[in-house]
Short mmCIF file of C-alpha atoms in Angstrom, two decimals:
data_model
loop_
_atom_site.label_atom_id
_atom_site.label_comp_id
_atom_site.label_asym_id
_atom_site.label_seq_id
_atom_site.Cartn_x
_atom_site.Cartn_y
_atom_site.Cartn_z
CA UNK A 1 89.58 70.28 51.38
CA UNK A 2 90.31 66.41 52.78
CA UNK A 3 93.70 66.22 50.25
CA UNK A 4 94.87 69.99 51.37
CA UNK A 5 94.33 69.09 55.31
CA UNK A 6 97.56 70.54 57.11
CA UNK A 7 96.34 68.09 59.92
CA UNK A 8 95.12 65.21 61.02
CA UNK A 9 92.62 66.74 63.09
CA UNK A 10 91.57 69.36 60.27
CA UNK A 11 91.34 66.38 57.82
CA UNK A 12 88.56 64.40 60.29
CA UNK A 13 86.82 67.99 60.74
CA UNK A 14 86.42 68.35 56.80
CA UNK A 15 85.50 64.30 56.18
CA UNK A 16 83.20 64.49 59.40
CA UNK A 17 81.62 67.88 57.40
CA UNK A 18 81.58 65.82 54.19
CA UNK A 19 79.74 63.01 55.73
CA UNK A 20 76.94 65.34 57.01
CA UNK A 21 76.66 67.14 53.64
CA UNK A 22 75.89 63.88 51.78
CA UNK A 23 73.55 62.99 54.37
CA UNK A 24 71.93 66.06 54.53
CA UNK A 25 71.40 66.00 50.62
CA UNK A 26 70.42 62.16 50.25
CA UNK A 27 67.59 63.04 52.89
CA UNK A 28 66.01 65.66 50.78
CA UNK A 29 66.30 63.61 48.08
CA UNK A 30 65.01 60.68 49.26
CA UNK A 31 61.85 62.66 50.93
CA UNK A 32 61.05 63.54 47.86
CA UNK A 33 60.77 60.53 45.36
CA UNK A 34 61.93 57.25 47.15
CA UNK A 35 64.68 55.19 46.04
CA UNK A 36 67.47 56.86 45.20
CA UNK A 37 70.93 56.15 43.90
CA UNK A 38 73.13 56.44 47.17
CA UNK A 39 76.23 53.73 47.31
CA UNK A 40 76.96 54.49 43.99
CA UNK A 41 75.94 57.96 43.40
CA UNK A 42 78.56 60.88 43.13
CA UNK A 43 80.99 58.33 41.35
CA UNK A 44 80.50 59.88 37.68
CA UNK A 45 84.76 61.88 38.18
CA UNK A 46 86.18 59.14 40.45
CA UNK A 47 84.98 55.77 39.11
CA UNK A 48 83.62 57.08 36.06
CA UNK A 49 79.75 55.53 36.69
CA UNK A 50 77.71 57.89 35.19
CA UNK A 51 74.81 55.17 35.45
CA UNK A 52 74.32 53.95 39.48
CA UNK A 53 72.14 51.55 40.73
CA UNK A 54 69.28 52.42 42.76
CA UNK A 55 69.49 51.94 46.31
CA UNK A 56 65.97 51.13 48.64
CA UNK A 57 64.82 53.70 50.62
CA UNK A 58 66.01 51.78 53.87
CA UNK A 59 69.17 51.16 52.82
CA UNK A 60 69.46 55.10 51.74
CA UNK A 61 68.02 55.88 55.52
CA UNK A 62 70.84 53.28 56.85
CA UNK A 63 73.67 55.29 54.62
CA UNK A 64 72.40 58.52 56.01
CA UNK A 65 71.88 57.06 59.66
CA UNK A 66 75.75 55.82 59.64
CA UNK A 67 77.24 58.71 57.77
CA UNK A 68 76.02 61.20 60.89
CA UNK A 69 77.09 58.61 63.24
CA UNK A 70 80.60 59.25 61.58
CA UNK A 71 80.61 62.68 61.18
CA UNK A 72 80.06 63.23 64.85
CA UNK A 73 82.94 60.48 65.83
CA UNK A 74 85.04 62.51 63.38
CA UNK A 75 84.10 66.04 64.60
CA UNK A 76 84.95 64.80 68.23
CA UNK A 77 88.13 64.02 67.03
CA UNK A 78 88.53 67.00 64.93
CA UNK A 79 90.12 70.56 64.74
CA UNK A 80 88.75 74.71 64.43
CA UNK A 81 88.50 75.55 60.85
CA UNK A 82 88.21 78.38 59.19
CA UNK A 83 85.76 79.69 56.20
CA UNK A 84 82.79 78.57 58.50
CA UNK A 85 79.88 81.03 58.12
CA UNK A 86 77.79 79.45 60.52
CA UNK A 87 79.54 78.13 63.47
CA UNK A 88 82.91 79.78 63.06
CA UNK A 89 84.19 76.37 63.08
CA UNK A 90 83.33 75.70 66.23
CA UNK A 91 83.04 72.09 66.67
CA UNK A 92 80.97 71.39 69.86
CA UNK A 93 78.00 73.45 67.35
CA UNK A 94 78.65 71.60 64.53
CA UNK A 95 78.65 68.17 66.83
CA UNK A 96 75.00 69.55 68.23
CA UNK A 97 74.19 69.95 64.54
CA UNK A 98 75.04 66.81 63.17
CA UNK A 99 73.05 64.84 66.23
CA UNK A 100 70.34 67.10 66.03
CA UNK A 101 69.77 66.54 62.45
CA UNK A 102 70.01 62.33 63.20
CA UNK A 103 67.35 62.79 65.61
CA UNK A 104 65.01 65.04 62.71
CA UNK A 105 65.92 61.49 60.59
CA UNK A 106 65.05 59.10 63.24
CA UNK A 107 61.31 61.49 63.73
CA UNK A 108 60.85 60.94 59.91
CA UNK A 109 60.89 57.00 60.34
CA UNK A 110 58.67 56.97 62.95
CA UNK A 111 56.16 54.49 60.75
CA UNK A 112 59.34 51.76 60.86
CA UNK A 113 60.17 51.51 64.73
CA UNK A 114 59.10 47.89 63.91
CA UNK A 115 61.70 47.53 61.19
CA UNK A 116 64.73 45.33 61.47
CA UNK A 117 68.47 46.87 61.22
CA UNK A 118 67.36 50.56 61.68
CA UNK A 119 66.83 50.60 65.99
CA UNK A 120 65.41 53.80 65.44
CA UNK A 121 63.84 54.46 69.10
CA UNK A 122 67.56 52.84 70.22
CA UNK A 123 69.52 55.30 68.34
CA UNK A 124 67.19 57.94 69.39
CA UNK A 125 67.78 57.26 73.25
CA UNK A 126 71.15 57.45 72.78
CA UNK A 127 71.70 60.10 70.83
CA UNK A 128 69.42 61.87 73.86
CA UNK A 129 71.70 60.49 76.54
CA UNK A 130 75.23 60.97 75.59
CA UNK A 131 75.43 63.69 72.84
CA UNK A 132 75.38 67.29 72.16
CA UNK A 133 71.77 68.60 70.79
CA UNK A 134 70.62 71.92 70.03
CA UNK A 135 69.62 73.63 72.97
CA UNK A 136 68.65 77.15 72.27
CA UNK A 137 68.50 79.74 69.18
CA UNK A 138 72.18 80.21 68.92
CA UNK A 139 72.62 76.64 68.24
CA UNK A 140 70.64 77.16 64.99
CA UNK A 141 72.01 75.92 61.65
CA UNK A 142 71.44 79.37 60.65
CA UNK A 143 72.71 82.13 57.80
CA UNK A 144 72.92 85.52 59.42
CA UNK A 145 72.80 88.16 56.76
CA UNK A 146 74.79 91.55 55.55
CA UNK A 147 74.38 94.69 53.97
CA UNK A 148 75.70 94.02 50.89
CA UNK A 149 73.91 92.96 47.71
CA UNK A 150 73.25 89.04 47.45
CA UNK A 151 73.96 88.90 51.64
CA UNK A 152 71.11 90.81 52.68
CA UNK A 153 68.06 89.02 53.99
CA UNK A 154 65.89 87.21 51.46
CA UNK A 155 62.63 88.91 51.27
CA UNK A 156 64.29 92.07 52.21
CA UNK A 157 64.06 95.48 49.94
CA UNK A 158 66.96 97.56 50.40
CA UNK A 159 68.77 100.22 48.89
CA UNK A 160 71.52 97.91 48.10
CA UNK A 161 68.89 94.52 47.56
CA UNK A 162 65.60 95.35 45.93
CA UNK A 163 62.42 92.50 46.37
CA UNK A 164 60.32 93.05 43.31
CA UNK A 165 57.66 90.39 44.87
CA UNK A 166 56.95 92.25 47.86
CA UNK A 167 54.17 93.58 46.59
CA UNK A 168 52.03 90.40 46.39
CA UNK A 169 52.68 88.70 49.66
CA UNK A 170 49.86 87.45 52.13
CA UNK A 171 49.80 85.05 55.19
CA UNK A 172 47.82 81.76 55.48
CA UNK A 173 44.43 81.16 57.36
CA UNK A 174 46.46 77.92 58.32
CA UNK A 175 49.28 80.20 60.30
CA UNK A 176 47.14 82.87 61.26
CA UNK A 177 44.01 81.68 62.52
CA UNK A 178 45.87 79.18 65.16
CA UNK A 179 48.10 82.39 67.09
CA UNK A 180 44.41 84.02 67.04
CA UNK A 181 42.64 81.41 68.70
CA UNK A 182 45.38 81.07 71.62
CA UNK A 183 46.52 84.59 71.92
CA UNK A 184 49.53 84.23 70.68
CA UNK A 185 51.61 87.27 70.54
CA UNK A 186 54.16 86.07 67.99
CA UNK A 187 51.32 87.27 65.35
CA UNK A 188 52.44 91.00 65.94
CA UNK A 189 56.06 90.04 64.79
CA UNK A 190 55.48 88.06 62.24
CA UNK A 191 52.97 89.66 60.69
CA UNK A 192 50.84 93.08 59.52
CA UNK A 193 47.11 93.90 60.13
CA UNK A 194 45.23 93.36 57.49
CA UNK A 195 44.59 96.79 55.42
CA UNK A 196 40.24 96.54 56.02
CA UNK A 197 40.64 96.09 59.56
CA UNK A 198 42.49 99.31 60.63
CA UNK A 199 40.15 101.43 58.12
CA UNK A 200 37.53 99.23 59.95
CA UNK A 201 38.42 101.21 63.60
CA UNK A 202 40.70 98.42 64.37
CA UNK A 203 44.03 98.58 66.17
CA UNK A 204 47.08 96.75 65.23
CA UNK A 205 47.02 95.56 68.64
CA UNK A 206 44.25 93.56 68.27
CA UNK A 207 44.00 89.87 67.49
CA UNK A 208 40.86 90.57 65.01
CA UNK A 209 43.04 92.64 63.06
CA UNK A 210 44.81 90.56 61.51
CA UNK A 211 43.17 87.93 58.62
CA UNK A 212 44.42 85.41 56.66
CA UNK A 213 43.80 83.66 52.96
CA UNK A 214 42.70 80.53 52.68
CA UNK A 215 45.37 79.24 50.26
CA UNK A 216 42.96 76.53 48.65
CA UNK A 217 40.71 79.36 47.82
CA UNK A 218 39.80 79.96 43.78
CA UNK A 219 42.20 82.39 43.04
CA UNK A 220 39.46 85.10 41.73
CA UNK A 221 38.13 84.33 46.11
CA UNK A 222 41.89 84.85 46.46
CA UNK A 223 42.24 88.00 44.44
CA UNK A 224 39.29 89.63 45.86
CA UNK A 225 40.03 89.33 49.45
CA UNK A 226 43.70 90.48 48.73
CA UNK A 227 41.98 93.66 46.98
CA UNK A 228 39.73 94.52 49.16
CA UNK A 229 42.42 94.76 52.16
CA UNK A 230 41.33 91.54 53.69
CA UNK A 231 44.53 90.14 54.21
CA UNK A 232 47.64 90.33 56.38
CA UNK A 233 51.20 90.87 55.09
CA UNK A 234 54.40 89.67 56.15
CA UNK A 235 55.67 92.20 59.16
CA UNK A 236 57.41 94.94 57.57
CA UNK A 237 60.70 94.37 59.06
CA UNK A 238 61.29 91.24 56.92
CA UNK A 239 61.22 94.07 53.87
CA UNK A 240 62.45 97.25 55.51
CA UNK A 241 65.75 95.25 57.04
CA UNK A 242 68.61 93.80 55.37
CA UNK A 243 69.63 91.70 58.54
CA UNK A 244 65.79 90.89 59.94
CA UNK A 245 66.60 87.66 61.65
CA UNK A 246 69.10 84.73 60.96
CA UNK A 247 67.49 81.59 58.80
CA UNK A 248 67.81 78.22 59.69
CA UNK A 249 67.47 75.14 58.36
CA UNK A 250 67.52 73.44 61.62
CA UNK A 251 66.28 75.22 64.62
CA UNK A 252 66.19 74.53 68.04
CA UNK A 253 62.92 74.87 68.53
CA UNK A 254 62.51 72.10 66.15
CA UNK A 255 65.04 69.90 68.13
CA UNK A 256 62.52 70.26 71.22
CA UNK A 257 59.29 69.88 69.31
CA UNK A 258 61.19 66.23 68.23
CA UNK A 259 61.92 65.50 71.80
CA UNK A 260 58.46 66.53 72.66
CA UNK A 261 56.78 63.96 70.13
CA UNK A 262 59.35 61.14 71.15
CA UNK A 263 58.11 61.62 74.54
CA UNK A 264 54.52 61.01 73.68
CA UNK A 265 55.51 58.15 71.89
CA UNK A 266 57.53 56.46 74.50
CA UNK A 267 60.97 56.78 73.05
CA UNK A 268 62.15 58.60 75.71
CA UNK A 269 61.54 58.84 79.33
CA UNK A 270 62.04 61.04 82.79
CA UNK A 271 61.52 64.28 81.18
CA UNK A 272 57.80 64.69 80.64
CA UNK A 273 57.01 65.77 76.93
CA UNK A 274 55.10 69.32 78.06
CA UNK A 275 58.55 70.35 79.34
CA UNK A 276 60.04 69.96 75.76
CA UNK A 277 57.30 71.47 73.92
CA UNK A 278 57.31 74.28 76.25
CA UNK A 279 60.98 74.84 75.56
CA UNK A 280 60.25 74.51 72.03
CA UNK A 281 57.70 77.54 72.05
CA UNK A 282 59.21 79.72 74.32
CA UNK A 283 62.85 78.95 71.78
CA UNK A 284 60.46 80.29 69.17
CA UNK A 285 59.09 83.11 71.18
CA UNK A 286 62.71 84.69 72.65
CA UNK A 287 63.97 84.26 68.91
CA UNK A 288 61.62 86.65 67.72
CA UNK A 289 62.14 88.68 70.93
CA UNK A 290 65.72 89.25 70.28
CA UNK A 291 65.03 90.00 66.81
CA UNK A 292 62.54 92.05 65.94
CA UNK A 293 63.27 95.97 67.08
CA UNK A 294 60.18 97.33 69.38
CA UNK A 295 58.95 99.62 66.76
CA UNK A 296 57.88 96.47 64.84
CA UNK A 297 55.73 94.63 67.08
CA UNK A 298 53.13 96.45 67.39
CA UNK A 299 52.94 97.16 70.95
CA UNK A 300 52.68 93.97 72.07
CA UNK A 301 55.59 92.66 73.72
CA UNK A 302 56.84 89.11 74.50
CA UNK A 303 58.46 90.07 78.02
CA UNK A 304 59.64 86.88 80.10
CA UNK A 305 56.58 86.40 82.26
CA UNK A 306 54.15 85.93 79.14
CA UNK A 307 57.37 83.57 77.58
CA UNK A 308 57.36 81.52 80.28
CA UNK A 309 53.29 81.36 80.86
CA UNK A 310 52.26 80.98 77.38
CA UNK A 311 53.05 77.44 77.21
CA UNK A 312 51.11 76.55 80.33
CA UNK A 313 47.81 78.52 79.26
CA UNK A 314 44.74 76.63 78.37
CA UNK A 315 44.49 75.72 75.13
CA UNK A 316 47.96 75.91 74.48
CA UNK A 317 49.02 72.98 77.07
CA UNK A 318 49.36 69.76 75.75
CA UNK A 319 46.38 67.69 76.66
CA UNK A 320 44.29 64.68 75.55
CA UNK A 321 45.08 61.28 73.64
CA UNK A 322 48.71 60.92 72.24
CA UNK A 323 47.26 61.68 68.83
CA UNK A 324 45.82 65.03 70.06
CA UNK A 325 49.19 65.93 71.56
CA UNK A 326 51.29 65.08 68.79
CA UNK A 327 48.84 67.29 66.68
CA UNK A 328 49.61 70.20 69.58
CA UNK A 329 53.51 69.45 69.16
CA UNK A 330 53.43 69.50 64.75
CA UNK A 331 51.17 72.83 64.65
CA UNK A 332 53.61 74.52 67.37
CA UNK A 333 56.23 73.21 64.97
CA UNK A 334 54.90 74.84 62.25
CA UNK A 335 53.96 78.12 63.39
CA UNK A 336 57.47 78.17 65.01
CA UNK A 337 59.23 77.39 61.77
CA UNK A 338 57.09 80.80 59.65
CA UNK A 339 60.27 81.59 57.21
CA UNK A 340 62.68 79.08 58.70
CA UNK A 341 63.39 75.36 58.08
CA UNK A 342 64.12 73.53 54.30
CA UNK A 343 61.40 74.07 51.70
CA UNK A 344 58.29 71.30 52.13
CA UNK A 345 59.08 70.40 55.97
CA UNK A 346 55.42 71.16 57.13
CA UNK A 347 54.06 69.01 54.05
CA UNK A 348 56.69 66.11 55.67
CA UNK A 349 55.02 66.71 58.21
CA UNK A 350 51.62 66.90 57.15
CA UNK A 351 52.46 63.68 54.95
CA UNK A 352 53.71 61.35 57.72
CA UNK A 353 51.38 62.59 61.15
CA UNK A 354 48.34 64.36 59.44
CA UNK A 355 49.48 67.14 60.79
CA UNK A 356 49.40 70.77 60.45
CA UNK A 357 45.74 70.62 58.85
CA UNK A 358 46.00 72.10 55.19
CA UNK A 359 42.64 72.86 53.53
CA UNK A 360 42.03 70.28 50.86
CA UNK A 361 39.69 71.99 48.45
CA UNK A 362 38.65 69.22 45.50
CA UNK A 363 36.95 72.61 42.93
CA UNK A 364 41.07 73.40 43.15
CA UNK A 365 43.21 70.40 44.31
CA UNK A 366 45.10 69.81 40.67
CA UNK A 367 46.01 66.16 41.60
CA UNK A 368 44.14 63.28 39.94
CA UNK A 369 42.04 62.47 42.12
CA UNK A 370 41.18 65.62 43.78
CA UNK A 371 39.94 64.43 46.51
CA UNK A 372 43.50 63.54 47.83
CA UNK A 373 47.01 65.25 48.07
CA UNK A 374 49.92 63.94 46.19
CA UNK A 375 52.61 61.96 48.28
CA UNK A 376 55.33 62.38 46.28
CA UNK A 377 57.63 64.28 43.20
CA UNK A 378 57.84 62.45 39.86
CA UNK A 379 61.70 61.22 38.98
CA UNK A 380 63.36 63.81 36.75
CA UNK A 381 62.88 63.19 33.19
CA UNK A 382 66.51 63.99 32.94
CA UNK A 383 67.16 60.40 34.86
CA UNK A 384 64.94 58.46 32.53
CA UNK A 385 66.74 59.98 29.92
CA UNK A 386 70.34 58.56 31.32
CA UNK A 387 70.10 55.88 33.86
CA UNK A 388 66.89 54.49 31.84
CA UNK A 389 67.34 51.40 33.25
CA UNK A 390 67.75 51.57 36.93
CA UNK A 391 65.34 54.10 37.32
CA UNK A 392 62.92 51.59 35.44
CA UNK A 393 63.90 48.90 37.60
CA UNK A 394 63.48 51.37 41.08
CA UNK A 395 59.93 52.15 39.77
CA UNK A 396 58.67 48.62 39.15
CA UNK A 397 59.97 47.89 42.43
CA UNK A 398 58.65 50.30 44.19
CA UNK A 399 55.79 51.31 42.48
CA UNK A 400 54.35 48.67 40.75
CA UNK A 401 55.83 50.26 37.24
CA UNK A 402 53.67 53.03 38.15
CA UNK A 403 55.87 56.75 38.84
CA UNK A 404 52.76 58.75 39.70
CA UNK A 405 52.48 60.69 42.75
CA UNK A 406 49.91 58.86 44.39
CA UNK A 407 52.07 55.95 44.99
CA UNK A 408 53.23 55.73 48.57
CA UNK A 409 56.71 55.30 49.07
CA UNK A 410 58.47 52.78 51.98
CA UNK A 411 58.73 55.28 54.22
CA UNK A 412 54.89 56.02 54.62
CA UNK A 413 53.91 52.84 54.44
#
């Protein structure tokens, strides 16, 4: 796409794009295991180096840091192209994107504010004051879907895009019980009453209808509650419509939830952090709003007055020690982010604040020990296979010659 540019502003649109891609993929990578090949990697065609070197996970962090600070210098600079599912090529959204995403990165090193040559609260400030971020729903790194087979929603069933797993799908104590406890009213569009509770006299208005399995359960606890109707299914518009709502992978709702928590930490001032994680529900809540037809909530509508008071309500409010309200700001995060968001952000989460509170059950935790989760993927086998060598010497010096998934990598520590 670079070599083909019929422009010099088209070229800096398609490097600034390949800049964010890498960065977006070295970051999931390097969430996963650790160190990572990065300065070499993706030289195998070009320089024919089938066998890179391991970079640390700070230097991979610094790559990734750099590479968005590029891609937005180069999108500012750049030109409308076409092809672009998303954004339609519009640049001031992919701009918003690529800043948006920097901040995400900066949130994830919040254990290293003290380390030297990253200025993570530094870059976070001014990424805040003097760039484009996601602002509301429409700013969302989002896929929205067609009625044509392979384009249709995911879990959708349609004449032209049948969902064999359907059938077997249940919602989390961890998601449900939270939206009980504060009356929140994005449970009737996200979600079905459970099939006991209506037989039970109960209506699908009601907050006791709906139940949800504990996940850590044994599955034959798991099996029976799911038989016996005690359970609540995914809302049936994510199966009855091909075009149910867009997915993200970056939302922004999630953009104010990381705004919120940077407030609470003191990485950014004059805006107070309730305001942001107000924004970041009611995002959530006029999302869902747009998207989900009347006939599928259940009668209990979202209008603007219950948006706008939700956030306020008791319960709901931040309040407390910072600790407290950063737990608020990560389990608003994650109910926000129910089929949205890259696979394994609320275990990020979960991994680097303690937050959202997952169940650990030792009679059916499969790590050794059971008494803790695991912190992090095994390398691929395929790697020791072929770059023996620098994956041995990444392990030793990162993990003690020890690749188990226990081991904590530099970014936790």
């Amino acid at each position: 796409m670079i070599a083909n540019a019929t422009s010099e502003e088209l070229k800096n649109s398609y490097t600034a794009f390949g800049h964010f891609a890498r960065a977006w993929q070295f970051f999931q990578m390097t969430m996963q295991v650790g160190d990572i090949p990065y300065s070499e990697a993706i030289k195998g065609e070009s320089d024919k180096n089938t066998k890179p070197k391991y970079d640390t996970q700070k230097e991979v962090f610094i790559g990734i840091l750099n590479e968005l600070d590029q891609a937005d210098e180069l999108f500012k600079k750049g030109a409308t192209f076409s092809g672009d599912f998303i954004y339609s090529g519009n640049l001031t959204k992919w701009r918003k994107l690529v800043n948006s995403f920097q901040l995400h990165v900066l949130m994830n090193l919040s254990k290293k504010t003290g380390e030297a040559g990253l200025d993570i609260v530094s870059r976070f400030r001014k990424i805040v004051a003097e760039r484009p971020i996601m602002d509301t729903y429409t700013d969302n790194f989002a896929v929205t879907y067609l009625n044509a087979a392979g384009s249709c929603y995911p879990w959708s069933n349609t004449p032209v895009q049948v969902n064999p797993f359907v059938i077997y799908s249940a919602l989390s104590t961890t998601f449900i019980n939270p939206m009980k406890a504060n009356g929140d009213r994005r449970l009737f569009y996200v979600a079905e009453p459970a099939p006991a509770k209506i037989t039970g006299g109960l209506t699908a208005s009601n907050f006791d209808a709906y139940t949800g399995i504990e996940p850590s359960s044994k599955m034959a606890d798991i099996v029976a509650a799911y038989n016996s109707g005690n359970f609540s299914d995914f809302n049936k518009r994510y199966v009855s419509l091909f075009n149910a709502e867009p997915v993200g992978l970056l939302c922004a709702w999630d953009v104010k939830f990381i705004l919120a928590e940077a407030a609470v930490r003191g990485w950014i001032t004059g805006t107070p952090a309730q305001t942001y994680y107000a924004a970041g529900i009611q995002e959530s809540m006029k999302f869902l709003a747009n998207y989900t037809p009347a006939t599928y909530n259940h009668g209990v509508a979202m209008d603007a007055e219950y948006i706008n008071t939700y956030p306020t309500t008791a319960g709901v409010a931040l309040t407390g020690s910072a600790d407290n309200q950063i737990r608020q700001i990560i389990s608003q995060k994650y109910i926000a982010g129910f089929l949205q968001n890259c696979d394994y952000n609320a275990w990020y989460e979960n991994r680097r604040t303690g937050y959202p509170s997952f169940v650990l059950n030792p009679e059916t935790n499969l790590n050794d020990p059971t008494s803790k989760f695991p912190l992090r993927w095994l390398y691929p086998s395929s790697e020791l296979s072929y770059n023996t060598d620098n994956l041995t010497e990444a392990i030793k010096q990162q993990y003690n010659d020890n690749d188990n998934v226990n081991e904590t990598m530099w970014l936790l520590k």
